[in-house]
GROMACS .gro file of N, CA and C in nm:
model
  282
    1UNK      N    1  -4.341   0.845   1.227
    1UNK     CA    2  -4.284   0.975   1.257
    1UNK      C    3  -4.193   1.015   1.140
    2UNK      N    4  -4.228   1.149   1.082
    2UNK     CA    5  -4.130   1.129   0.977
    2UNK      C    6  -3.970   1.194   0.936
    3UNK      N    7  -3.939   1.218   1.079
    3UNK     CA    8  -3.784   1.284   1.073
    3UNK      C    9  -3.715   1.151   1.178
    4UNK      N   10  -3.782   1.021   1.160
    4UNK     CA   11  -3.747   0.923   1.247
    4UNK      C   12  -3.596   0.865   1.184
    5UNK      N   13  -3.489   0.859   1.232
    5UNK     CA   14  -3.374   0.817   1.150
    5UNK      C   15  -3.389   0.615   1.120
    6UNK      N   16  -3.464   0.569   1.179
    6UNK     CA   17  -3.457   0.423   1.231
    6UNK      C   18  -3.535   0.410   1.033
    7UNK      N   19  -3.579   0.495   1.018
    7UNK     CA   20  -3.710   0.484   0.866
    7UNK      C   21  -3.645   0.556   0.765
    8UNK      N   22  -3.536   0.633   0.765
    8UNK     CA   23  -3.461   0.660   0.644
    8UNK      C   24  -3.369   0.559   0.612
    9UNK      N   25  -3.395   0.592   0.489
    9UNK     CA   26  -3.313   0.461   0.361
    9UNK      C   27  -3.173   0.447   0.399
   10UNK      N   28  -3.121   0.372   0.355
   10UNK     CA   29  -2.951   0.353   0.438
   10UNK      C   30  -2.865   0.407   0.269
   11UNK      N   31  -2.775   0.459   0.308
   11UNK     CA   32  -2.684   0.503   0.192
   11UNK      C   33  -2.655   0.387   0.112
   12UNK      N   34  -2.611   0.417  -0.025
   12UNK     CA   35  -2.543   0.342  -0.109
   12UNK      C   36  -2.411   0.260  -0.080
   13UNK      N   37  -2.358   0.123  -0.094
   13UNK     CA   38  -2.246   0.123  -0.041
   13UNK      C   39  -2.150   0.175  -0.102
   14UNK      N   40  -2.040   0.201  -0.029
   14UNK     CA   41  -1.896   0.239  -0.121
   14UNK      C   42  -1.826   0.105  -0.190
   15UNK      N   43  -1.778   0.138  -0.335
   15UNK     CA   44  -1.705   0.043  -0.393
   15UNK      C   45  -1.603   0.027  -0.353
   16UNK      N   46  -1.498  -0.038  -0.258
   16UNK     CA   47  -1.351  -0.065  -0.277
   16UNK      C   48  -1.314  -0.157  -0.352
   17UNK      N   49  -1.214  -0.140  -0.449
   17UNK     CA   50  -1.181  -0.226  -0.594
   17UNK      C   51  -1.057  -0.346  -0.490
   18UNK      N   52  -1.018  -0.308  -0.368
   18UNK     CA   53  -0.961  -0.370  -0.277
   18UNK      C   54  -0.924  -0.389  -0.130
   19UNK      N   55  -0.930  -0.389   0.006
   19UNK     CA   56  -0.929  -0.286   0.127
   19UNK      C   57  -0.738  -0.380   0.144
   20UNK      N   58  -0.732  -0.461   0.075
   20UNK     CA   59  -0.622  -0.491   0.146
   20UNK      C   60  -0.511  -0.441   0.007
   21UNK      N   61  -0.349  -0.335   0.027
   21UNK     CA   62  -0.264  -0.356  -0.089
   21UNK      C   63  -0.151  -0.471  -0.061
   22UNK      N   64  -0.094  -0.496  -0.157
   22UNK     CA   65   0.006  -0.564  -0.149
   22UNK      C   66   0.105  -0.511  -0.240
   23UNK      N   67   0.184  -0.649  -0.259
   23UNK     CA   68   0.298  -0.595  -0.373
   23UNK      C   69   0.237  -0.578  -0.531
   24UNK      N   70   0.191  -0.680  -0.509
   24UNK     CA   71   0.099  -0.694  -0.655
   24UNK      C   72   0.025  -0.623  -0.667
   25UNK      N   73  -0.066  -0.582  -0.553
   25UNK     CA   74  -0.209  -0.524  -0.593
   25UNK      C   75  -0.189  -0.362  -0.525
   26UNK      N   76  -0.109  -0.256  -0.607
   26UNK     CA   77  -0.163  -0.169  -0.564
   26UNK      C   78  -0.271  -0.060  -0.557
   27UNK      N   79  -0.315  -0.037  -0.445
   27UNK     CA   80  -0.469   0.070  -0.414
   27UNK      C   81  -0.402   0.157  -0.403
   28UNK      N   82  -0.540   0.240  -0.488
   28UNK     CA   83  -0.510   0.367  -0.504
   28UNK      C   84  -0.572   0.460  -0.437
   29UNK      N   85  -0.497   0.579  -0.370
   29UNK     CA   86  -0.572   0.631  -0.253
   29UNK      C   87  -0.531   0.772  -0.277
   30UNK      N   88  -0.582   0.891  -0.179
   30UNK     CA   89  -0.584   1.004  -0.243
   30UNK      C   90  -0.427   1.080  -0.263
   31UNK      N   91  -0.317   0.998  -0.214
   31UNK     CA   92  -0.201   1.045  -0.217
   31UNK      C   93  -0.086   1.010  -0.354
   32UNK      N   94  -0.211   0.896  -0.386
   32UNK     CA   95  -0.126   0.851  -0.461
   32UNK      C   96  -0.170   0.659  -0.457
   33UNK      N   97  -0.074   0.529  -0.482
   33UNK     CA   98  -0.084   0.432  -0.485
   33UNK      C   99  -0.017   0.355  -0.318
   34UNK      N  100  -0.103   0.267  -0.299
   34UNK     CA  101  -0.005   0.207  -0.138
   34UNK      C  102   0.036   0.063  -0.240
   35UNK      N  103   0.146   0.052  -0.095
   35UNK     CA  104   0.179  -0.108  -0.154
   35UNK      C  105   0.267  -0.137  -0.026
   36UNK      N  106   0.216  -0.236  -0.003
   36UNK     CA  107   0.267  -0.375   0.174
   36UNK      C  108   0.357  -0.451   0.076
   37UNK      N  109   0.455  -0.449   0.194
   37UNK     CA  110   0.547  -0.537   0.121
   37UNK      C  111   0.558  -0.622   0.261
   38UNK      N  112   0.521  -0.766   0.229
   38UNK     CA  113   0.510  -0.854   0.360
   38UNK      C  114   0.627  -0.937   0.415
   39UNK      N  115   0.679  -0.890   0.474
   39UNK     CA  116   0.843  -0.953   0.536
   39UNK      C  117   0.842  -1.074   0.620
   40UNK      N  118   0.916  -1.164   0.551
   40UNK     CA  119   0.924  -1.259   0.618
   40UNK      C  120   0.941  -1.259   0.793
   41UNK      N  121   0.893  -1.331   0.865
   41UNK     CA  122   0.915  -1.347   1.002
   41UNK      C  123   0.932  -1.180   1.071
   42UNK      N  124   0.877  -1.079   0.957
   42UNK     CA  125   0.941  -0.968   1.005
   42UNK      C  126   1.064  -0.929   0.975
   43UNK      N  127   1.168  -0.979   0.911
   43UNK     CA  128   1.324  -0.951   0.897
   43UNK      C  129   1.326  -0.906   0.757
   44UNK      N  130   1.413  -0.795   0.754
   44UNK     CA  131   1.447  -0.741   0.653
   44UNK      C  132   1.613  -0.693   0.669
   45UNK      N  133   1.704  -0.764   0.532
   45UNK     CA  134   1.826  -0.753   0.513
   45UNK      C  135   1.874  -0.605   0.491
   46UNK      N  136   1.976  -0.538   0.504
   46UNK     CA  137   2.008  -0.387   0.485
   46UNK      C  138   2.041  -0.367   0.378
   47UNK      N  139   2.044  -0.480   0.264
   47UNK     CA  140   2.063  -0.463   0.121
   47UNK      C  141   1.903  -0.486   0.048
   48UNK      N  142   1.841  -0.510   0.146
   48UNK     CA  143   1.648  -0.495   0.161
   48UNK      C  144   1.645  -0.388   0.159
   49UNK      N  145   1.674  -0.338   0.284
   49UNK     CA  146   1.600  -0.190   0.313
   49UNK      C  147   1.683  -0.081   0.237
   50UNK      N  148   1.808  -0.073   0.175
   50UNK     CA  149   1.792   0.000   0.119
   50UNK      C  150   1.769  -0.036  -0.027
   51UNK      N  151   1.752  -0.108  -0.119
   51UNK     CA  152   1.622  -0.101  -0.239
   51UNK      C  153   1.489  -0.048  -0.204
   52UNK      N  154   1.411  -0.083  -0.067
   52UNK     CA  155   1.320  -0.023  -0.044
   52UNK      C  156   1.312   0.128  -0.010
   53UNK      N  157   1.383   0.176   0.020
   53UNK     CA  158   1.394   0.279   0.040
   53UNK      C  159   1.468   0.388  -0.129
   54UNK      N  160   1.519   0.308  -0.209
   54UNK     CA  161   1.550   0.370  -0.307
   54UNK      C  162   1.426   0.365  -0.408
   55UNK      N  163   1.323   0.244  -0.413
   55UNK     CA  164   1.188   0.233  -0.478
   55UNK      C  165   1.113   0.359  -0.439
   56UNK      N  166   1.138   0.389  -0.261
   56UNK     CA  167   1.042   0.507  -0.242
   56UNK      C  168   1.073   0.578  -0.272
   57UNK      N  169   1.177   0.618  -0.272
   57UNK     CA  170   1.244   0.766  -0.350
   57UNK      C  171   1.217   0.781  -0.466
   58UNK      N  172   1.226   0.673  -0.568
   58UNK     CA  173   1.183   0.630  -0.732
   58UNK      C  174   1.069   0.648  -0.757
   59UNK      N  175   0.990   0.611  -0.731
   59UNK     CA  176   0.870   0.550  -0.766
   59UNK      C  177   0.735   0.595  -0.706
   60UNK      N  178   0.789   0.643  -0.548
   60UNK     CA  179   0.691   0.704  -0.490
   60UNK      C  180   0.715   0.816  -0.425
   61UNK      N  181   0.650   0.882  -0.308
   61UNK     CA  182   0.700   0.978  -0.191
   61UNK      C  183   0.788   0.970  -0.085
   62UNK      N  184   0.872   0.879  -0.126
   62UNK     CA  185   1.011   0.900  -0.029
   62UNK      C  186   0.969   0.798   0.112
   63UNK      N  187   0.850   0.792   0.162
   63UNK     CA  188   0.821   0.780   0.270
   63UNK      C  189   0.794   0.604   0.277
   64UNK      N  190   0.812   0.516   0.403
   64UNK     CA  191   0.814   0.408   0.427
   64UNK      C  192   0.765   0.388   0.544
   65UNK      N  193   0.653   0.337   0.564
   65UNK     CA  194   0.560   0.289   0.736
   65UNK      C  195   0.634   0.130   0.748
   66UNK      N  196   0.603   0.135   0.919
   66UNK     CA  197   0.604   0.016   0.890
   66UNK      C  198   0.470  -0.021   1.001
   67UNK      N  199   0.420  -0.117   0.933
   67UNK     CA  200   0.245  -0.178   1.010
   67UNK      C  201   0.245  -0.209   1.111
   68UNK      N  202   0.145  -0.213   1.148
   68UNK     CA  203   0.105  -0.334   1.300
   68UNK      C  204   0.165  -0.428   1.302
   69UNK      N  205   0.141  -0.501   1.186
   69UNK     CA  206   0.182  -0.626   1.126
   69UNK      C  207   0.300  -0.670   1.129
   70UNK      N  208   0.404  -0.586   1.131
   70UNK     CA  209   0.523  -0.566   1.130
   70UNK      C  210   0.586  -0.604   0.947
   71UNK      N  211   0.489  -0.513   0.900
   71UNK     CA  212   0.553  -0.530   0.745
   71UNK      C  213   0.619  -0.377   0.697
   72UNK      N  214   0.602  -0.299   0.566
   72UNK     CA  215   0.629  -0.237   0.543
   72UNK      C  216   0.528  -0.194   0.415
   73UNK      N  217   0.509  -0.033   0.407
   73UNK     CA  218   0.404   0.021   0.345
   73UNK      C  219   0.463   0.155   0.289
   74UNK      N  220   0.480   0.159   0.166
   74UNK     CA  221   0.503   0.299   0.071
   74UNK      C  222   0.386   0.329  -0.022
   75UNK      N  223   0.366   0.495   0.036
   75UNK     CA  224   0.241   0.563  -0.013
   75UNK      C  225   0.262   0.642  -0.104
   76UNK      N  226   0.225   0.677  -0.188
   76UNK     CA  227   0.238   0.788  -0.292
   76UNK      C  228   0.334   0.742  -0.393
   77UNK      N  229   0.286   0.647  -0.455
   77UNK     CA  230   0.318   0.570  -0.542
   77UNK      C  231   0.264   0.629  -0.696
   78UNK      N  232   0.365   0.652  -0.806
   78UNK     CA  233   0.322   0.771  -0.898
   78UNK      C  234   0.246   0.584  -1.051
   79UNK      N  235   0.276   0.643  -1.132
   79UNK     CA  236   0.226   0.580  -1.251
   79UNK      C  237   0.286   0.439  -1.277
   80UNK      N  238   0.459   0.408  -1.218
   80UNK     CA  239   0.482   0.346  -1.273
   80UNK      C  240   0.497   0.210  -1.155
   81UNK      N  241   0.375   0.177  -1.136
   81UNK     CA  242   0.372   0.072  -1.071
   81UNK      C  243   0.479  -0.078  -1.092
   82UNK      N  244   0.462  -0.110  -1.231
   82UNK     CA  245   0.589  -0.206  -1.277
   82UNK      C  246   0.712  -0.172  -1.241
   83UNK      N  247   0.746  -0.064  -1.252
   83UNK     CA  248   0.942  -0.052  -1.197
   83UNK      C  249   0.894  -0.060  -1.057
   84UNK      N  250   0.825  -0.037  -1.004
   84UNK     CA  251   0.871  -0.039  -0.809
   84UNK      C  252   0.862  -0.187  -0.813
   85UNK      N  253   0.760  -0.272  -0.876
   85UNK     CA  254   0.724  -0.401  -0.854
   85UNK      C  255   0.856  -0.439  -0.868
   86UNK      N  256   0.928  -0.419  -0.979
   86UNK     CA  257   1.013  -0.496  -1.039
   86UNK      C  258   1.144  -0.468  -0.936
   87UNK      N  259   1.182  -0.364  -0.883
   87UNK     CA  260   1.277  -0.283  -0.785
   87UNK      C  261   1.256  -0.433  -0.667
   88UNK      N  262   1.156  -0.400  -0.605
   88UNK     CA  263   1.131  -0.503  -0.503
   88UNK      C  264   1.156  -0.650  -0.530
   89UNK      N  265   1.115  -0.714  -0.642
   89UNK     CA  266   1.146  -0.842  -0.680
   89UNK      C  267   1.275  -0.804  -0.684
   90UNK      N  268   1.354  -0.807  -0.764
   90UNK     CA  269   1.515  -0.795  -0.754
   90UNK      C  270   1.586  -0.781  -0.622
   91UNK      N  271   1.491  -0.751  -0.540
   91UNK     CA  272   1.565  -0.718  -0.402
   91UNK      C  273   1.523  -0.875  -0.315
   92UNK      N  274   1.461  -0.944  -0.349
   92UNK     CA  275   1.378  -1.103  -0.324
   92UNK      C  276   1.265  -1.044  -0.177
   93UNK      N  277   1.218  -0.923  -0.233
   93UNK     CA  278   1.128  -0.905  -0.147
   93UNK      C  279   0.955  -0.920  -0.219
   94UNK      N  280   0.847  -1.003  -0.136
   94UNK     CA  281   0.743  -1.057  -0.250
   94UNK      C  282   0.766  -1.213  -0.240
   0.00000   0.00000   0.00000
C-alpha cells in the first residue's frame, strides 16, 4: 500500500553533542548555554548561592532552576563559559 506509514523510511537521527550539561560541559541550546551545577546531598551554603546567583547575572540570564534532582541549572549562558566555570569553582561548587 503505498501511503502505508509502517513502509516509510524513518528520519535521520538528531546529533546531540551531549543530552546531559554539567559544570564542565556546557550545552548549547536555543537560549543560550545550560550548566547543572550538582550539590552535594542537595545543600547549598548562602555564600554558595549567592556566587551563583552573581555568575547568573554575569555570565548568563539572571535566571537559576532548580531540578528534580535537586541540583541547580543556569540558562542563557553568553560566550564566556571559563569565567562562570571559574566563578563557581571559587565558590567550591563542582
Amino acid at each position: 500500500m503505498p501511503g502505508d506509514p509502517l513502509n516509510q523510511p524513518l528520519p535521520a537521527p538528531a546529533l546531540r553533542p551531549s543530552a546531559c550539561p554539567g559544570l564542565w560541559r556546557i550545552v548549547q541550546a536555543l537560549d543560550g548555554g545550560i550548566s547543572r551545577i550538582k550539590l552535594d546531598a542537595g545543600t547549598l551554603s548562602a555564600a554558595q548561592a549567592e556566587a551563583v546567583a552573581e555568575a547568573a547575572q554575569r555570565f548568563a540570564g539572571g535566571v537559576i532552576e532548580v531540578t528534580n534532582r535537586s541540583n541547580l541549572q543556569i540558562r542563557g549562558i553568553g560566550s564566556d563559559h571559563a569565567g562562570l566555570i571559574a566563578c563557581l569553582l571559587d565558590a567550591g561548587l563542582g
